[in-house]
PDB file of C-alpha atoms in Angstrom:
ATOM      1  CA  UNK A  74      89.954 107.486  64.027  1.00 85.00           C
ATOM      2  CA  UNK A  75      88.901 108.904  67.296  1.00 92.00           C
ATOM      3  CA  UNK A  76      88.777 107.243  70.183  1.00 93.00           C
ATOM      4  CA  UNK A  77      85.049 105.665  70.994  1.00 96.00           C
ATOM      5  CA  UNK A  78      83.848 106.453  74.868  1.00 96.00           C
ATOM      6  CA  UNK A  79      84.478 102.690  75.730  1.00 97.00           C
ATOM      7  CA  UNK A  80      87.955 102.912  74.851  1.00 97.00           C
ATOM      8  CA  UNK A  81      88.383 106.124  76.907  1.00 96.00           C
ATOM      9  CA  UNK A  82      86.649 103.957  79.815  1.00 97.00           C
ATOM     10  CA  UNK A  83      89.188 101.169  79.240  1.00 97.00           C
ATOM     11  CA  UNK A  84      92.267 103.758  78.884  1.00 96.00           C
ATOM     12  CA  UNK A  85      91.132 105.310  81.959  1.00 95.00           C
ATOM     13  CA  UNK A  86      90.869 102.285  84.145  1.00 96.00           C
ATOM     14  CA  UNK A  87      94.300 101.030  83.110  1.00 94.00           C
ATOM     15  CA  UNK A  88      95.608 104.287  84.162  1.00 92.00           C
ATOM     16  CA  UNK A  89      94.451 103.171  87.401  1.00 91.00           C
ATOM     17  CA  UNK A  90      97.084 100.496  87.920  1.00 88.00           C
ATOM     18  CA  UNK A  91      99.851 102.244  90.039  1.00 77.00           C
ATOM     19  CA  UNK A  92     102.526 100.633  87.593  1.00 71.00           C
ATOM     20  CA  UNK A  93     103.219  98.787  84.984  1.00 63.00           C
ATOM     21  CA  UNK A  94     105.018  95.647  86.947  1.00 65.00           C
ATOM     22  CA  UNK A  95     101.787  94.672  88.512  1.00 64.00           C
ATOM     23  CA  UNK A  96     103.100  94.480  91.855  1.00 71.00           C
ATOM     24  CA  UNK A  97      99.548  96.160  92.838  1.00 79.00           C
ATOM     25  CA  UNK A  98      96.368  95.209  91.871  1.00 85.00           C
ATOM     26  CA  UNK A  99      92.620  97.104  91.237  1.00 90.00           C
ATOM     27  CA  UNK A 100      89.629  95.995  92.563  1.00 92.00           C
ATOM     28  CA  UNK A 101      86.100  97.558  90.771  1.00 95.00           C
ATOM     29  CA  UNK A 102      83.433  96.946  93.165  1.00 94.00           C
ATOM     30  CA  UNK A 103      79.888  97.401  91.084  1.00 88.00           C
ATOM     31  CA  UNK A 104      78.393  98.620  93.609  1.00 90.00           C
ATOM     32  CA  UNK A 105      79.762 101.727  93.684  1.00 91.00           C
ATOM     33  CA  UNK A 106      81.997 101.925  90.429  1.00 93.00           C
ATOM     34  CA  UNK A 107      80.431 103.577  87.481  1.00 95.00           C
ATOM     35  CA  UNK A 108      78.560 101.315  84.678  1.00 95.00           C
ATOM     36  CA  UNK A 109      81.035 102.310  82.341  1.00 96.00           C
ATOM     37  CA  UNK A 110      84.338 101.761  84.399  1.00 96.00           C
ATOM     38  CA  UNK A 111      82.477  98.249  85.382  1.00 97.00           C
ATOM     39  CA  UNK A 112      81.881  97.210  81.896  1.00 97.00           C
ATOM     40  CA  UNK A 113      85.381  98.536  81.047  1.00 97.00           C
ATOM     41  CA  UNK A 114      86.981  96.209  83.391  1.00 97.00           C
ATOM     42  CA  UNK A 115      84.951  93.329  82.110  1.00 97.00           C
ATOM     43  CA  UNK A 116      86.472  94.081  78.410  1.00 98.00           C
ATOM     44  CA  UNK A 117      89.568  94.472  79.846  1.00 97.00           C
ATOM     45  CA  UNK A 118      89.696  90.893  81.313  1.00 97.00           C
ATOM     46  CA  UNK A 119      87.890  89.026  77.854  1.00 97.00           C
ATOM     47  CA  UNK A 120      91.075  90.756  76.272  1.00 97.00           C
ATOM     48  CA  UNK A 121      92.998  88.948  78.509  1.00 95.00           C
ATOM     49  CA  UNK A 122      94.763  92.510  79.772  1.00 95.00           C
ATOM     50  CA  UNK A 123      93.302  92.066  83.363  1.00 94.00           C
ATOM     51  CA  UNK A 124      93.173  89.312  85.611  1.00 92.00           C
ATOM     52  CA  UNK A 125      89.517  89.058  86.464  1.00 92.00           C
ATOM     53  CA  UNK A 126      86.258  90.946  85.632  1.00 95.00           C
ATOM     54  CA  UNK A 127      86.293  93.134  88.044  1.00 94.00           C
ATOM     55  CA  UNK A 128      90.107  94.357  88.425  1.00 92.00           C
ATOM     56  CA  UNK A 129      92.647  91.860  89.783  1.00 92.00           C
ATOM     57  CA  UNK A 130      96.302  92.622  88.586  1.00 91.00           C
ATOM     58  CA  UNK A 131      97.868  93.165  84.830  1.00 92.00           C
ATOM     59  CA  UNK A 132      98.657  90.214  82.667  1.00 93.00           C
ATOM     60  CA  UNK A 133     102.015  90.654  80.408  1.00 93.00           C
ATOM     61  CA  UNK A 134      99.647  92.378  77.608  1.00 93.00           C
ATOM     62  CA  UNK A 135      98.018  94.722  80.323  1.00 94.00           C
ATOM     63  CA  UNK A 136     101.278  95.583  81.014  1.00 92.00           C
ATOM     64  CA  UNK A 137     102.850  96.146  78.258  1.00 92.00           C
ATOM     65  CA  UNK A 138      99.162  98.109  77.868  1.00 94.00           C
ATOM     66  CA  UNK A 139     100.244 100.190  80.607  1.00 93.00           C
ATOM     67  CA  UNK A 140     103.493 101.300  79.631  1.00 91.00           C
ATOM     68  CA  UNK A 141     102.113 102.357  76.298  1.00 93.00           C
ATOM     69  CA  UNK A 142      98.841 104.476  77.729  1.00 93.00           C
ATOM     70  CA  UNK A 143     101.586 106.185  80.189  1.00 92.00           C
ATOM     71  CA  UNK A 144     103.536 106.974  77.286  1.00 93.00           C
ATOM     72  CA  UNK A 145     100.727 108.263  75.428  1.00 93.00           C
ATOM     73  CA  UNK A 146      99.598 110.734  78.505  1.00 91.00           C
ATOM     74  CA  UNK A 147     103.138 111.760  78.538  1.00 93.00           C
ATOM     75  CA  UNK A 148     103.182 112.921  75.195  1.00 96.00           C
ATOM     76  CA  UNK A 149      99.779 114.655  75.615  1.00 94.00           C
ATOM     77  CA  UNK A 150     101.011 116.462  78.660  1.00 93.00           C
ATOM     78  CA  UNK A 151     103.763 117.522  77.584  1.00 88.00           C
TER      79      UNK A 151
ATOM     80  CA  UNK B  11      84.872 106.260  90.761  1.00 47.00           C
ATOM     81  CA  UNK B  12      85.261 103.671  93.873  1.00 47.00           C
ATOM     82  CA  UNK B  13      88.655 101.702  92.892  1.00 51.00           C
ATOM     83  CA  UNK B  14      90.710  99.918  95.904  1.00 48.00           C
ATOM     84  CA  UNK B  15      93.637  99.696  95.598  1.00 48.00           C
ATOM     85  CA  UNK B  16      94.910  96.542  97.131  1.00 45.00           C
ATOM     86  CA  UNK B  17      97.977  94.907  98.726  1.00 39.00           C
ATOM     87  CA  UNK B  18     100.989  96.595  98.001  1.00 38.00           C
ATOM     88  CA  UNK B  19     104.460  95.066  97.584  1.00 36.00           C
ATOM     89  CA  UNK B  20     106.298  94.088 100.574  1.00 33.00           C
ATOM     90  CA  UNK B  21     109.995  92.648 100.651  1.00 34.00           C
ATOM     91  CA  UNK B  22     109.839  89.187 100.633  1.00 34.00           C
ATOM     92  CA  UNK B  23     112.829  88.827 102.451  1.00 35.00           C
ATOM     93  CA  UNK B  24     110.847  90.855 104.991  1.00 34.00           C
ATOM     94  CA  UNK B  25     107.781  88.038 104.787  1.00 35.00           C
ATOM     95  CA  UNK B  26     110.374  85.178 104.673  1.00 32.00           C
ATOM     96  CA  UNK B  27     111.297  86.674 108.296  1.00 35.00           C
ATOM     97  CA  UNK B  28     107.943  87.090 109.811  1.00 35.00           C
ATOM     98  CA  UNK B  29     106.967  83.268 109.023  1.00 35.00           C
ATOM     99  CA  UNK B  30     109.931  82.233 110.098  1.00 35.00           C
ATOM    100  CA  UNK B  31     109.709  81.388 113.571  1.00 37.00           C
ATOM    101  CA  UNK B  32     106.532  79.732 112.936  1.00 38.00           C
ATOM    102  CA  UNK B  33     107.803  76.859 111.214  1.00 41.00           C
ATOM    103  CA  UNK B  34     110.976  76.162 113.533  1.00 38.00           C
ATOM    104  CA  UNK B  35     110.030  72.542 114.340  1.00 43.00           C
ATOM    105  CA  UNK B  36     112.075  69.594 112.340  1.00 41.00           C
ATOM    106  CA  UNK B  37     108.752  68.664 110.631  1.00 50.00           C
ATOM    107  CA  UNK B  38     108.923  71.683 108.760  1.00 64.00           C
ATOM    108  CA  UNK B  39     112.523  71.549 107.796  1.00 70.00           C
ATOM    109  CA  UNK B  40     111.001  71.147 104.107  1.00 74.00           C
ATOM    110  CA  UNK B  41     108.879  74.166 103.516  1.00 79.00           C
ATOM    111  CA  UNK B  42     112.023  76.098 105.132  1.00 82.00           C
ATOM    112  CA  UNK B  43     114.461  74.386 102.262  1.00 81.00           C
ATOM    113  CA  UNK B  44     111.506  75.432  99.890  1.00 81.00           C
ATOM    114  CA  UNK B  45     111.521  78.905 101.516  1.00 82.00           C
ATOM    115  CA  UNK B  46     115.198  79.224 101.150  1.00 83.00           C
ATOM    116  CA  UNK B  47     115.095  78.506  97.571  1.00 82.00           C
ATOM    117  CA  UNK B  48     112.124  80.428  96.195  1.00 81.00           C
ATOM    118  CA  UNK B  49     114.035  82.964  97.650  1.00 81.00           C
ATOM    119  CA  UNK B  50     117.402  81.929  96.262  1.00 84.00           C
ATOM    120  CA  UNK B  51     115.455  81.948  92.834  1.00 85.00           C
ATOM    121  CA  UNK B  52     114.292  85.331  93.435  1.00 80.00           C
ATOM    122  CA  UNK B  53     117.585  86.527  93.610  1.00 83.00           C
ATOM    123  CA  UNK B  54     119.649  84.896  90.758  1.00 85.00           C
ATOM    124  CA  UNK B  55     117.021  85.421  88.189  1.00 86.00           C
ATOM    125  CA  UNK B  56     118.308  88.890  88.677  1.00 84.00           C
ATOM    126  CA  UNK B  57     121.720  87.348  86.981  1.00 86.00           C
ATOM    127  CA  UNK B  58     120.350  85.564  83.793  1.00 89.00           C
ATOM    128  CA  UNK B  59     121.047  87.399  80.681  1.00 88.00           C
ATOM    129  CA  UNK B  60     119.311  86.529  77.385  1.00 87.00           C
ATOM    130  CA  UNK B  61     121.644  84.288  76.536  1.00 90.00           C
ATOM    131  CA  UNK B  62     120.950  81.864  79.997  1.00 90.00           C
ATOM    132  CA  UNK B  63     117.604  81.695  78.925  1.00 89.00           C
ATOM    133  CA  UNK B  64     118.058  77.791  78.922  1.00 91.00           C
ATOM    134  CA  UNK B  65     119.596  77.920  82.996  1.00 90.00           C
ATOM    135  CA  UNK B  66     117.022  80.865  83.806  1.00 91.00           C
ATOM    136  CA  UNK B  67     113.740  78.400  82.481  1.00 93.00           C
ATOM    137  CA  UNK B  68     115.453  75.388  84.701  1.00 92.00           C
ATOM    138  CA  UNK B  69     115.789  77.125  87.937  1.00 90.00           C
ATOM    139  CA  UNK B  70     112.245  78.188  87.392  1.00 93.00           C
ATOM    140  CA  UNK B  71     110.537  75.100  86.524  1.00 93.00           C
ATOM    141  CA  UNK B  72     112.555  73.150  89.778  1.00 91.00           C
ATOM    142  CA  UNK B  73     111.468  76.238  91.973  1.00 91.00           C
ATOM    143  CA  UNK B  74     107.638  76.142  90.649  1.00 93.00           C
ATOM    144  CA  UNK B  75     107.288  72.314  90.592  1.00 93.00           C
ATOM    145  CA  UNK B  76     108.638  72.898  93.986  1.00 91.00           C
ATOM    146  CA  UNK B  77     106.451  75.021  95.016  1.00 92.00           C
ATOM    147  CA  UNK B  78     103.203  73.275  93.224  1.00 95.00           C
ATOM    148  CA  UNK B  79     103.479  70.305  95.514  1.00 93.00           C
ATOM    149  CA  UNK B  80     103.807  72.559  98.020  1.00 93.00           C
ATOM    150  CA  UNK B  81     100.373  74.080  97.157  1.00 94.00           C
ATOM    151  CA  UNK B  82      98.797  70.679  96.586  1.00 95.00           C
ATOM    152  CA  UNK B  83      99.866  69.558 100.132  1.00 93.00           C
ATOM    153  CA  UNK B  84      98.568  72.784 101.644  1.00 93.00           C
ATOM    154  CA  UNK B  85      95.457  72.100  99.949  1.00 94.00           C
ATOM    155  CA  UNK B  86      95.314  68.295 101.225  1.00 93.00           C
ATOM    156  CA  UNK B  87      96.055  69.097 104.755  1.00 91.00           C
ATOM    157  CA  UNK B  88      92.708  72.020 104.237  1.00 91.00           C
ATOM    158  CA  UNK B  89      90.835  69.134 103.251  1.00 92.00           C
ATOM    159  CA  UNK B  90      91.617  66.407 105.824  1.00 91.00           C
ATOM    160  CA  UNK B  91      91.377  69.255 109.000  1.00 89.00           C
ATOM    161  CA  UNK B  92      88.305  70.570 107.355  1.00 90.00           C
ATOM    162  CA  UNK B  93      85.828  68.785 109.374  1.00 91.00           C
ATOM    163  CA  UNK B  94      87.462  70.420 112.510  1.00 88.00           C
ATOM    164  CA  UNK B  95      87.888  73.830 111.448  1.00 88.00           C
ATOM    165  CA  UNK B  96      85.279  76.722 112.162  1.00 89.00           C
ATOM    166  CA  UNK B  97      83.269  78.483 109.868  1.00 91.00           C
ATOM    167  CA  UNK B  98      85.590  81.677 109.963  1.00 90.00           C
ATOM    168  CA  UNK B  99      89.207  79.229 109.721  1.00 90.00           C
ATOM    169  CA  UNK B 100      87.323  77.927 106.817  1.00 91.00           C
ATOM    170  CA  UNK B 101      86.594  80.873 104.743  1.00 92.00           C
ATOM    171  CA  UNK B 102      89.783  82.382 105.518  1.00 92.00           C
ATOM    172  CA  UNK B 103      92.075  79.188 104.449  1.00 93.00           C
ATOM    173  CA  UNK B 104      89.608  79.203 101.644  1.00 93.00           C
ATOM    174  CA  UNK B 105      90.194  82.885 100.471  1.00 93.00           C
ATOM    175  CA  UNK B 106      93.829  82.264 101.370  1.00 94.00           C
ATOM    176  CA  UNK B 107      94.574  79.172  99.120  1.00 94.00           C
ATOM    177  CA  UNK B 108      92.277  81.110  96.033  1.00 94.00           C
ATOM    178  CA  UNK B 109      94.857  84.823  96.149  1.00 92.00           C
ATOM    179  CA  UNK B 110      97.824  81.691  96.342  1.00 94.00           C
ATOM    180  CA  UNK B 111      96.186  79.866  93.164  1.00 94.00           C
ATOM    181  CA  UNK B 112      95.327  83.472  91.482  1.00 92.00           C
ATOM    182  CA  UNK B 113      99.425  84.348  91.874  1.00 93.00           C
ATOM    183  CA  UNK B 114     100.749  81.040  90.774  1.00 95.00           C
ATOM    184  CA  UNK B 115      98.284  81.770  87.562  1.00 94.00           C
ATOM    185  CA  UNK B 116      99.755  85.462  87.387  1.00 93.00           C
ATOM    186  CA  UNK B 117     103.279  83.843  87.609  1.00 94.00           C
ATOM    187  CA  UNK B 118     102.660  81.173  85.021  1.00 95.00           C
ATOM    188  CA  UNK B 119     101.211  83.605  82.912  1.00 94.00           C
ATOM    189  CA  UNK B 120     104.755  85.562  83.018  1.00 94.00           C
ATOM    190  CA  UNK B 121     106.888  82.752  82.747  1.00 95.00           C
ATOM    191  CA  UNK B 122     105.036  81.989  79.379  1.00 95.00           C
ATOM    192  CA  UNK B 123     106.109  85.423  78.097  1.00 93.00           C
ATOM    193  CA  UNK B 124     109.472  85.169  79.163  1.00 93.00           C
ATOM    194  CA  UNK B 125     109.970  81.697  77.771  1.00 93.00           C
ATOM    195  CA  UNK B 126     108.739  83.327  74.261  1.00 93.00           C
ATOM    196  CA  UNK B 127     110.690  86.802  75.205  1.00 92.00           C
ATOM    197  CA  UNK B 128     112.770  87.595  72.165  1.00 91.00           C
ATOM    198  CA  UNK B 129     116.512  88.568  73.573  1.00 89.00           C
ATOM    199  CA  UNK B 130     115.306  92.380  73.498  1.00 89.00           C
ATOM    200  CA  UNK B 131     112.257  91.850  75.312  1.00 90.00           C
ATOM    201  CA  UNK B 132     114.241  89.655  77.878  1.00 91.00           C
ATOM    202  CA  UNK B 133     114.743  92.425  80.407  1.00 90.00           C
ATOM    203  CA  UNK B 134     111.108  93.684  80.527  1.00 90.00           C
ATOM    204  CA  UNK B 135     109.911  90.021  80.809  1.00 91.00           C
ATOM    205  CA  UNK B 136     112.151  88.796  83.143  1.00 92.00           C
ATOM    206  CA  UNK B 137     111.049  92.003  85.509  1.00 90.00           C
ATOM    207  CA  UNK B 138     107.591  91.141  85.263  1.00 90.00           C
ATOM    208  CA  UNK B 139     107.999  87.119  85.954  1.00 92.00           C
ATOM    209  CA  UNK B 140     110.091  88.358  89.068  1.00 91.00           C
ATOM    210  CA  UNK B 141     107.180  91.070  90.393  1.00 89.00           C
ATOM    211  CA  UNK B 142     104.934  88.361  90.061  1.00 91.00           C
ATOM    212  CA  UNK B 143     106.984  85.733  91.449  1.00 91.00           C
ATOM    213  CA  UNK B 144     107.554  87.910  94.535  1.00 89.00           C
ATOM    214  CA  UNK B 145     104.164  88.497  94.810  1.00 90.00           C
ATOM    215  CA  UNK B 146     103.399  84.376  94.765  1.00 92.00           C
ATOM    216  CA  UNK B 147     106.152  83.768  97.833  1.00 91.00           C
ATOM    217  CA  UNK B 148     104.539  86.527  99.962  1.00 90.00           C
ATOM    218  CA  UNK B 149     101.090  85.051  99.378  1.00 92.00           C
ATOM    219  CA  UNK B 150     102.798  81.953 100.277  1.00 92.00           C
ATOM    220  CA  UNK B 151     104.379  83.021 103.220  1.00 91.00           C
ATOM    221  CA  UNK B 152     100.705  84.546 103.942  1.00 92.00           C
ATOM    222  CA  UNK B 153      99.274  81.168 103.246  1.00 93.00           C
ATOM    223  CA  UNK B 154     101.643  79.083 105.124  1.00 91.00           C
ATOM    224  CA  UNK B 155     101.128  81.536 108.319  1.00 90.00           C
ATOM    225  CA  UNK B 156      97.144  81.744 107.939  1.00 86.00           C
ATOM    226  CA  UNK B 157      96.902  77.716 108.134  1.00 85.00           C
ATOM    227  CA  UNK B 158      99.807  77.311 110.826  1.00 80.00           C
ATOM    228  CA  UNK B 159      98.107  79.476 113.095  1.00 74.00           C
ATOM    229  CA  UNK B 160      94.785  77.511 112.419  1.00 70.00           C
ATOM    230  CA  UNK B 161      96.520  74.326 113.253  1.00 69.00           C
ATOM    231  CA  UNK B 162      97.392  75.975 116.382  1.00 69.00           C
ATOM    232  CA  UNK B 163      94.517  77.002 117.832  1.00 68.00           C
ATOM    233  CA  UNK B 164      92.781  73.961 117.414  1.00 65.00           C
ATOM    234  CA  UNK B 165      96.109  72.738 118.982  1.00 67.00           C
ATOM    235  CA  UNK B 166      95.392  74.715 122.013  1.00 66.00           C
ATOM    236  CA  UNK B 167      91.996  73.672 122.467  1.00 63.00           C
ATOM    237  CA  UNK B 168      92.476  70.151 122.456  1.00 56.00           C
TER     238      UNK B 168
END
């Protein structure tokens, strides 16, 4: 099953968060930020992976998120 | 793409410092016993193993309710000074007390996982209940300092 474009969106803002402890959070400002990347955050959050709508800081499943997207792009890249 | 990325992690230790002067009077002989042992906490979590899940949860739950009325009298002095602070003191004990409720929430949120951490996902767990828990005391230590220095000016000018 390939990967849909809002999934990509959602993969790619994740990949945004500097690590996957969460000692740093994201902010999306929707202003500026892309409608996809804005919407992505907002999916992010209703799955309870983000802390608010428009970034905030990784929840234990974000995390855990994380850890498996930068395992993923290691694979890929390797 | 415009994503900011926002406040980094500091050493609490390093925070604990900064504030500390501030709050050298007797009267605050409390929050510096509550200071001491958030950041006693801090460091002996790092000891727990899976199997002092049980001693890990109780240090936690005195340090948080601890730290909760802590929050709840910070948030009932805002309120009594209110009528005497200035717009800008306002908004920024305001934002101040919100990033301190949105960490406790973060921290909460880990402590839940690592109450329901099975003993292999202990480690991992535990490492993201103490990020977040270090993030809560410097917000603290942020919060504490932001209102002090609020008292104090209106100190000053009376």
């Amino acid at each position: 099953m390939p990967f849909s474009p809002d999934t990509i969106a959602e993969l790619n803002l994740l990949s945004q968060f500097e690590s996957s402890s969460g000692q740093a959070g994201i902010k999306v400002h929707k202003s500026g930020a892309s409608p996809e990347t804005v919407q992505a955050a907002e999916r992010l959050f209703a799955k309870g992976l983000i802390t608010r709508d428009d970034g905030g800081y990784l929840t234990p499943m974000g995390s855990e998120a994380v850890e498996l997207t930068q395992k993923l792009q290691s694979i890929l890249t390797t | 793409m415009t994503l900011k990325h926002s406040v980094g992690a500091l050493l609490v230790t390093a925070s604990f410092m900064l504030v500390g002067p501030l709050h050298a009077e007797p009267a605050d002989s409390t929050v510096d016993e509550l200071k001491r042992e958030t950041r006693e906490l801090g460091e002996t979590l790092q000891k727990y193993g899976a199997d002092q899940k049980d001693q890990a949860e109780d240090s936690i739950n005195r340090a948080l309710t601890a730290l909760d009325e802590r929050i709840a009298e910070l948030e009932e002095e805002l309120s009594e000074n209110w009528d005497d602070m200035s717009s800008v003191a306002r908004e920024r004990s305001q934002e101040s007390l919100a990033s301190l409720r949105e960490q406790r929430e973060r921290v909460q949120a880990w402590y839940n996982e690592l109450k329901a951490s099975s003993a292999s996902a202990w480690e991992r767990a535990k490492k993201g209940f103490s990020d977040a828990y270090d993030a809560l005391s410097e917000q603290w230590s942020e919060t504490e300092r932001d209102l002090t220095l609020d008292q104090e000016k209106r100190n000053q000018s009376i």
